[in-house]
Coordinates of C-alpha atoms and ligand atoms in Angstrom, one line a residue:
X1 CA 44.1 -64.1 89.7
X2 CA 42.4 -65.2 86.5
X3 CA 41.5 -62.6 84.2
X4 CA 39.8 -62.4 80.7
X5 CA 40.1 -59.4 78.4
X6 CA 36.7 -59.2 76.2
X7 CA 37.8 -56.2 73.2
X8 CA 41.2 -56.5 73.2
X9 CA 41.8 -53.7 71.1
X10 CA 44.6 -51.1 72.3
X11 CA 43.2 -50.9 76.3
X12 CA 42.4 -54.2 76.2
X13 CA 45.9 -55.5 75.8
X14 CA 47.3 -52.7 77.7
X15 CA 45.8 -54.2 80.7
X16 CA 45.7 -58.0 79.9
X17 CA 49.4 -57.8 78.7
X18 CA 50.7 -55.7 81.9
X19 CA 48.8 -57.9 84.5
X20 CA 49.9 -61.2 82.6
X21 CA 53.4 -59.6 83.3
X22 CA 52.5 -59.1 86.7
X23 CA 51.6 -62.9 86.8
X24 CA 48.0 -63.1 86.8
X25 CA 46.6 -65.8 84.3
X26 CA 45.3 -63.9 81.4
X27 CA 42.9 -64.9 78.3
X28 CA 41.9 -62.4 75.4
X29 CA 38.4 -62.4 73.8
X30 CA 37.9 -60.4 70.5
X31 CA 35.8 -60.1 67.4
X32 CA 37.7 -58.4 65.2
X33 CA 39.0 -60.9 62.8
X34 CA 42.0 -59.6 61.1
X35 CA 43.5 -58.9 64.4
X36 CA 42.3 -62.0 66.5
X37 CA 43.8 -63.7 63.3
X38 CA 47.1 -62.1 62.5
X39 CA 47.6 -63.0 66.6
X40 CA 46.9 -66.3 66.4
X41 CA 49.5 -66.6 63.0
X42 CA 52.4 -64.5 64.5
X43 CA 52.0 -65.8 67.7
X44 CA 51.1 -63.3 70.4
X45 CA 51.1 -59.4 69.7
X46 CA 53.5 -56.7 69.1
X47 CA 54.2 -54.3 71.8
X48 CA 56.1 -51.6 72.1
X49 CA 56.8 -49.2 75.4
X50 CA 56.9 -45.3 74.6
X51 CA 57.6 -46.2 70.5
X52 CA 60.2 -48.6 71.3
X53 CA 61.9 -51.9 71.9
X54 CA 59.0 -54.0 69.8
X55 CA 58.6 -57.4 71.3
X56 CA 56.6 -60.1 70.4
X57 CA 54.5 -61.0 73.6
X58 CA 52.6 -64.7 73.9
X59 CA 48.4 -64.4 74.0
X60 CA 45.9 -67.0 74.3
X61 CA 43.2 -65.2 71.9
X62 CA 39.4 -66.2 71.4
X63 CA 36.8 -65.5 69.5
X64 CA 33.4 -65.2 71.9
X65 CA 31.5 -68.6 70.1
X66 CA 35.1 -70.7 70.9
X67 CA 35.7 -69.4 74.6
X68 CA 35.6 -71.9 77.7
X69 CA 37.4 -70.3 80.7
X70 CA 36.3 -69.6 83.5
X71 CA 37.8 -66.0 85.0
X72 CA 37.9 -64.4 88.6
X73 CA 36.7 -61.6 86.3
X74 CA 35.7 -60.3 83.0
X75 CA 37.9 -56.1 81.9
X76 CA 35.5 -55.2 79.5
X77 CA 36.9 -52.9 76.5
X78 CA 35.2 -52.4 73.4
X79 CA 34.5 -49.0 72.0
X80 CA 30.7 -47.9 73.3
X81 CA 29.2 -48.4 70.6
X82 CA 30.6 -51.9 70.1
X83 CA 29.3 -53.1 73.9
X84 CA 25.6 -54.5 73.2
X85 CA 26.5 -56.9 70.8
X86 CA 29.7 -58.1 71.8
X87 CA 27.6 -59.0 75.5
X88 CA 25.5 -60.4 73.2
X89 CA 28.3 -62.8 71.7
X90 CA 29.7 -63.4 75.3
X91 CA 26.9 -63.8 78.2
X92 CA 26.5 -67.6 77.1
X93 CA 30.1 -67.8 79.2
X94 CA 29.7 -65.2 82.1
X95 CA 29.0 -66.7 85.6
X96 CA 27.2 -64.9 88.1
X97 CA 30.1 -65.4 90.9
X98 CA 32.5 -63.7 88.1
X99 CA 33.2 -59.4 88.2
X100 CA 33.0 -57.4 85.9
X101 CA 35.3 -54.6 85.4
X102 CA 35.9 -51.6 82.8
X103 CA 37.6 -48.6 82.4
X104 CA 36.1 -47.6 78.8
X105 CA 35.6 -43.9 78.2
X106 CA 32.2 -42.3 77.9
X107 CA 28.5 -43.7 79.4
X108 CA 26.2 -45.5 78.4
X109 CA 27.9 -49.1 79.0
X110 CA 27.4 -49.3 83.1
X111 CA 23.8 -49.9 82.3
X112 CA 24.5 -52.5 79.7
X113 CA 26.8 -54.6 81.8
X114 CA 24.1 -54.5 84.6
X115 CA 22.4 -56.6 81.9
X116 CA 24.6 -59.6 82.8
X117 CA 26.2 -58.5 86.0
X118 CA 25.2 -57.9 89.4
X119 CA 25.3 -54.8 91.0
X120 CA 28.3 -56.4 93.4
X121 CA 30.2 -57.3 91.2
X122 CA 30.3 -54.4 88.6
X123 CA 33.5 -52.1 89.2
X124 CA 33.7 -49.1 87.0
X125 CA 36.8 -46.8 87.1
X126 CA 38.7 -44.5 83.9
X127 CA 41.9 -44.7 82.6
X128 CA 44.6 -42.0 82.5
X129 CA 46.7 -43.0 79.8
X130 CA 47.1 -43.5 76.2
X131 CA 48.0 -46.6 74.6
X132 CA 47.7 -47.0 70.3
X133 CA 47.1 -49.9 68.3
X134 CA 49.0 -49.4 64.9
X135 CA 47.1 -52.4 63.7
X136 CA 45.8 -55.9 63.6
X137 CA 48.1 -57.8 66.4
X138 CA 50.5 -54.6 66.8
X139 CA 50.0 -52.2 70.2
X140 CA 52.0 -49.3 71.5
X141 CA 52.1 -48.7 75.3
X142 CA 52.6 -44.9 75.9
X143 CA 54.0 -43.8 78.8
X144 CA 54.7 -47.6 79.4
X145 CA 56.6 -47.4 82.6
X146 CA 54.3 -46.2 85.2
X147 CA 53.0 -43.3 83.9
X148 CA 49.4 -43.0 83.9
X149 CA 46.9 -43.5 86.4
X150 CA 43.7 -44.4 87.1
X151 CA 40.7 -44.6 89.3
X152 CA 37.7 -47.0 89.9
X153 CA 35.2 -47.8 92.1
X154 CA 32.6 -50.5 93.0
X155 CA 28.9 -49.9 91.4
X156 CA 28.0 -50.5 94.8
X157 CA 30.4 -47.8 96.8
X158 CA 31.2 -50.8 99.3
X159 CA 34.8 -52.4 98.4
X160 CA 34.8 -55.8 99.0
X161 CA 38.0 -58.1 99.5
X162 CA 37.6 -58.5 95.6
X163 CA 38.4 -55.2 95.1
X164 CA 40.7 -54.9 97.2
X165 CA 42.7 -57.7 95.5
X166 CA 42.0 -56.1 91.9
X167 CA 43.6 -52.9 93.3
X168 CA 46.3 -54.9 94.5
X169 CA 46.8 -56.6 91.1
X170 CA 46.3 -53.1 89.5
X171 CA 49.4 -51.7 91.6
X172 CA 51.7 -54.8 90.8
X173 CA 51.0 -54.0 87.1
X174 CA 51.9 -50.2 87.5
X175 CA 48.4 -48.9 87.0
X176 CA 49.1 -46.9 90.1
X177 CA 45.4 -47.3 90.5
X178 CA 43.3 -45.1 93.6
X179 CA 40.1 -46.7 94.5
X180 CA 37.0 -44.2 95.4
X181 CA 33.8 -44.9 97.1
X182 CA 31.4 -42.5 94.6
X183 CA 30.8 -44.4 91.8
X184 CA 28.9 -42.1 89.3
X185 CA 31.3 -38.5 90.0
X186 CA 34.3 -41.3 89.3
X187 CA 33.5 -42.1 85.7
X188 CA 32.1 -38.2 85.2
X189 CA 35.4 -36.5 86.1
X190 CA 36.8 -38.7 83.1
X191 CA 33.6 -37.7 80.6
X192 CA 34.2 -33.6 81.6
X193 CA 37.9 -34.2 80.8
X194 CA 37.5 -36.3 77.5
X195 CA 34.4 -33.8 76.6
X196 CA 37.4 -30.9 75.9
X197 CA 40.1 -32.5 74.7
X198 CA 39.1 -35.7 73.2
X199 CA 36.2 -33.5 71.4
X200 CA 38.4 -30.5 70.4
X201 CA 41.7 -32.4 69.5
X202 CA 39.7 -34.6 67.6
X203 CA 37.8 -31.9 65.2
X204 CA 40.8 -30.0 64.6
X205 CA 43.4 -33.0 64.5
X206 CA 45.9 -31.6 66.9
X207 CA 47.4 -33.1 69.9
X208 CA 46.5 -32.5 73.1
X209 CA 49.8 -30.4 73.7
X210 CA 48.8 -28.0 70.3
X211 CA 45.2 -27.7 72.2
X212 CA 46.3 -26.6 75.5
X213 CA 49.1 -24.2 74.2
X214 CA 46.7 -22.3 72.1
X215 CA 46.2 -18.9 74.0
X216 CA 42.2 -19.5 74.1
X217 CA 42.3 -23.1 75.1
X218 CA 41.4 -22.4 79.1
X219 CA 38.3 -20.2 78.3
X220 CA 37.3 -22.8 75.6
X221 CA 37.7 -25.6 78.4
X222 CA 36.2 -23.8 81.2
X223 CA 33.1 -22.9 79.3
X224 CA 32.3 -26.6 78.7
X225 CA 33.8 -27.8 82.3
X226 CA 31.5 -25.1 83.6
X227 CA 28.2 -26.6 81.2
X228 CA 29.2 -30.0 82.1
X229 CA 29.4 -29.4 86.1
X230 CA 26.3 -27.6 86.0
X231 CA 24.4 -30.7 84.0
X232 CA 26.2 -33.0 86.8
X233 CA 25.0 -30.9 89.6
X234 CA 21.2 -31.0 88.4
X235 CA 21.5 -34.8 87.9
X236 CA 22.2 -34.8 91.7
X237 CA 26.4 -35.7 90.6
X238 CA 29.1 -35.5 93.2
X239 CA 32.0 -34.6 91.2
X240 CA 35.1 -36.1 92.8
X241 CA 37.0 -33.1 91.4
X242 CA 36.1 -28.9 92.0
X243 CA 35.4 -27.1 88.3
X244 CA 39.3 -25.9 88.6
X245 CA 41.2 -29.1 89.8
X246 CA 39.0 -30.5 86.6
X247 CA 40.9 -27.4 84.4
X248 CA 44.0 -28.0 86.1
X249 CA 43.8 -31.8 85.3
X250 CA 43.0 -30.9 81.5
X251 CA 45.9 -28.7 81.2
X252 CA 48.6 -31.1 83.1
X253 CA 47.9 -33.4 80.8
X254 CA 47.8 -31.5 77.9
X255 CA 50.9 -29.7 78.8
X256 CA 53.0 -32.1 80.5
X257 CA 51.8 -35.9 80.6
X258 CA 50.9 -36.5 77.1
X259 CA 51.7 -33.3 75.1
X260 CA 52.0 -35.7 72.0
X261 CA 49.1 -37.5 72.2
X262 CA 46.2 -37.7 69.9
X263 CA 43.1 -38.5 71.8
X264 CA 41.5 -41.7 71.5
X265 CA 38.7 -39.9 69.2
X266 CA 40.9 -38.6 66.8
X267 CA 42.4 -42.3 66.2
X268 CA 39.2 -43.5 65.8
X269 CA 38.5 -41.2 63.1
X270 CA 41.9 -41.3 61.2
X271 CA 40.9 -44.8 60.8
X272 CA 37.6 -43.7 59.4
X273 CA 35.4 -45.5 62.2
X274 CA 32.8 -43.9 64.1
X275 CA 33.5 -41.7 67.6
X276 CA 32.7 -42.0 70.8
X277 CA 31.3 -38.5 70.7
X278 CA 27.3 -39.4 71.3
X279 CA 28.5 -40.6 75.1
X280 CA 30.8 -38.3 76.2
X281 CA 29.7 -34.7 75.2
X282 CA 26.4 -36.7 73.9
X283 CA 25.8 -38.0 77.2
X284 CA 25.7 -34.7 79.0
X285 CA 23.3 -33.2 76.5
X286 CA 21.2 -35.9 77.3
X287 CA 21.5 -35.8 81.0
X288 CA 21.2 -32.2 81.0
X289 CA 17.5 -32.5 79.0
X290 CA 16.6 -35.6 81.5
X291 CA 17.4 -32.7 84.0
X292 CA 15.8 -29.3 82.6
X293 CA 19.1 -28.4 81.4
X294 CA 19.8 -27.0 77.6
X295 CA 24.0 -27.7 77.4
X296 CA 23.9 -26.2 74.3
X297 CA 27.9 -26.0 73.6
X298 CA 28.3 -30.3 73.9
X299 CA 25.0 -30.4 71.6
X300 CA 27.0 -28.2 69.3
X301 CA 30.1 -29.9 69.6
X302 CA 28.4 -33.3 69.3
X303 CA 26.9 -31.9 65.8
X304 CA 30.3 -31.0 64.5
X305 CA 32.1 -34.4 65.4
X306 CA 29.1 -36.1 63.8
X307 CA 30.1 -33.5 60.5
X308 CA 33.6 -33.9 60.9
X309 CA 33.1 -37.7 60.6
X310 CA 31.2 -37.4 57.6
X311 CA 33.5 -35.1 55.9
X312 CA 36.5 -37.8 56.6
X313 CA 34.1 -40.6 54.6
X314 CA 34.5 -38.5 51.5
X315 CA 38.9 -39.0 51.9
Ligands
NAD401 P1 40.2 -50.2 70.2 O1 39.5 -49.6 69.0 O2 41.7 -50.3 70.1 O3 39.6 -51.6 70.5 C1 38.2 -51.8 70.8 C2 37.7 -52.9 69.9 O4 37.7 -52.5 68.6 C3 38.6 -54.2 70.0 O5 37.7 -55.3 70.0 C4 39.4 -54.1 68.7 O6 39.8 -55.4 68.2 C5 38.3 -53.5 67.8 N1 38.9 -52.8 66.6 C6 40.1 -52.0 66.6 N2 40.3 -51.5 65.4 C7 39.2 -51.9 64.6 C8 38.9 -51.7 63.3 N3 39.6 -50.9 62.4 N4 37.7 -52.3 62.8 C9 37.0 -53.0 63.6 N5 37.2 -53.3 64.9 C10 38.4 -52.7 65.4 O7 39.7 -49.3 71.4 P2 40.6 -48.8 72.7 O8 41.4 -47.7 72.4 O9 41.2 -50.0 73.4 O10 39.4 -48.3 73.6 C11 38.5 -49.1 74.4 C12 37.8 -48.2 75.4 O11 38.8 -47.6 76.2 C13 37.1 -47.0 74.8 O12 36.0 -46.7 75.5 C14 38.1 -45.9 74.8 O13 37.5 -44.6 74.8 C15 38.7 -46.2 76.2 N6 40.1 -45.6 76.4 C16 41.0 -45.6 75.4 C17 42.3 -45.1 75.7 C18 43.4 -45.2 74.7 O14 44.4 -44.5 74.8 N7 43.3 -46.0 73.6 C19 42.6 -44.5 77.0 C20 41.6 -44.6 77.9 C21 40.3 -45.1 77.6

């Protein structure tokens, strides 16, 4: 299967590298110059697997205005806030018989890919697993050999043989991917999880494992799994998980996955750039008010990443 990455940042790589490896043909798209460029001059990027053995693996890299292939399908991942205009750089390329497919964190980018996709061929799914890049054409891998999972599912809820070819692809590159048929309570399980410990990990720079070991970390996630859920159910959501598998799913991984991990968030603002915050806790505020709903503790929390971002500025 053809295959082009567009934001190969840390995810991006983590998937174009592994299915590359898994013998799919695989082009990168970026536009962030000092990386695209310290790729093109070493050669491919640096990865390592769990910290270790550092290789140097071989990418063909592009920036949007340069880029002439033409994919099976697009894996969209930028940061959120990053999607409009880099669909703006790209859609002179995209095809209509061409997917799309993502596994970014947060909402707010489903309805922006609709802007150049079709409904059939937009596949959505999240990610459970942490990858770092250390920086311009160097990426880490963690949990590198099988480790995480991950779940998707077509915009449509009706797999077709497309899908079921992307799963297969998914498997061979030890994604260990499980493919749903509810689109919308899919991507939300992902946003409740990354709402606590993204969020919290983040404003109080601790890992995951420091969060969930701290003797009031289960009432502090089950007041804003309970605040979330209740937005979701207004908005008409069918959550793939119940409130508790949701808890026990934020303390497995906080306990025993990725104990070491520092959230995606809290990289993002140790390298002083803007969160994700505004849609993942951001996003249920808002679907809560387009639903009657006041979730006051995510408005609060969104309020303090938004201060705890400007506080890093002055470092
Ligand atoms: P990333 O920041 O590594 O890369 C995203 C884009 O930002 C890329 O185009 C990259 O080149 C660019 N970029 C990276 N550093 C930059 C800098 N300092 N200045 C300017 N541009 C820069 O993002 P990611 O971690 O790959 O995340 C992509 C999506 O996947 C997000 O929605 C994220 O929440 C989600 N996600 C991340 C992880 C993870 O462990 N990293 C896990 C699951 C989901």
């Amino acid at each position: 299967m053809k295959f082009t990455v567009v934001g190969s940042g840390a995810m991006g790589l983590r998937y174009g590298v592994l299915l590359q490896e898994a013998g799919n043909q695989v082009d990168f798209v970026d536009t962030w110059e000092p990386h695209v460029e310290k790729m093109r001059e070493q050669g491919g990027v640096y990865v390592s697997r769990d910290h270790q053995d550092r290789e140097l693996v071989p990418v063909n890299v592009y920036y949007p205005e340069e880029y002439k292939g033409d994919p099976d399908c697009y894996i969209f991942f930028t940061k959120q806030m990053q999607l409009a205009d880099v669909l703006k750089r790209c859609h002179a390329f995209f095809k209509p018989t061409q997917y799309a497919f993502t596994c970014m964190n947060g909402m707010g980018h489903v309805e922006k890919l609709l802007n150049y996709f079709a409904p059939e061929k937009l596949i959505a799914g999240t990610a459970l697993v942490a990858t770092v890049l250390n920086g311009p054409g160097d990426v880490d891998f963690i949990g590198a050999r099988g480790a995480g999972t991950m779940n998707l599912a077509n915009y449509t809820e009706k797999p077709d043989d497309f899908t079921h070819k992307l799963v297969t692809e998914l498997e061979k590159a030890q994604f260990n991917p499980t493919l749903t048929t509810n689109f919308k309570g899919t991507l939300m399980a992902k946003v409740v999880f990354n709402s606590v410990v993204n969020t919290l990990c983040t404003m109080f720079e601790m890992t995951m494992g420091e969060y969930a070991a701290y003797k009031g970390a289960d009432d502090m996630s089950r007041q804003l799994i309970n605040e979330a859920y209740d937005v979701c159910e207004r908005a008409g959501v069918k959550m793939i998980n119940t409130r508790q598998e949701e808890l026990d799913s934020v303390n497995y991984v906080s306990k025993v996955a990725n104990p070491l991990h520092y959230p995606s968030m809290y990289q993002d603002m140790h390298n002083y750039r803007p969160t994700e915050v505004d849609f993942i806790n951001g996003y249920l505020v808002k679907l809560g008010k387009e639903n009657d709903y006041a979730a006051r503790t995510h408005a609060f929390l969104t309020h303090e990443v938004h201060l705890a971002e400007l506080q890093k500025q002055k470092e």
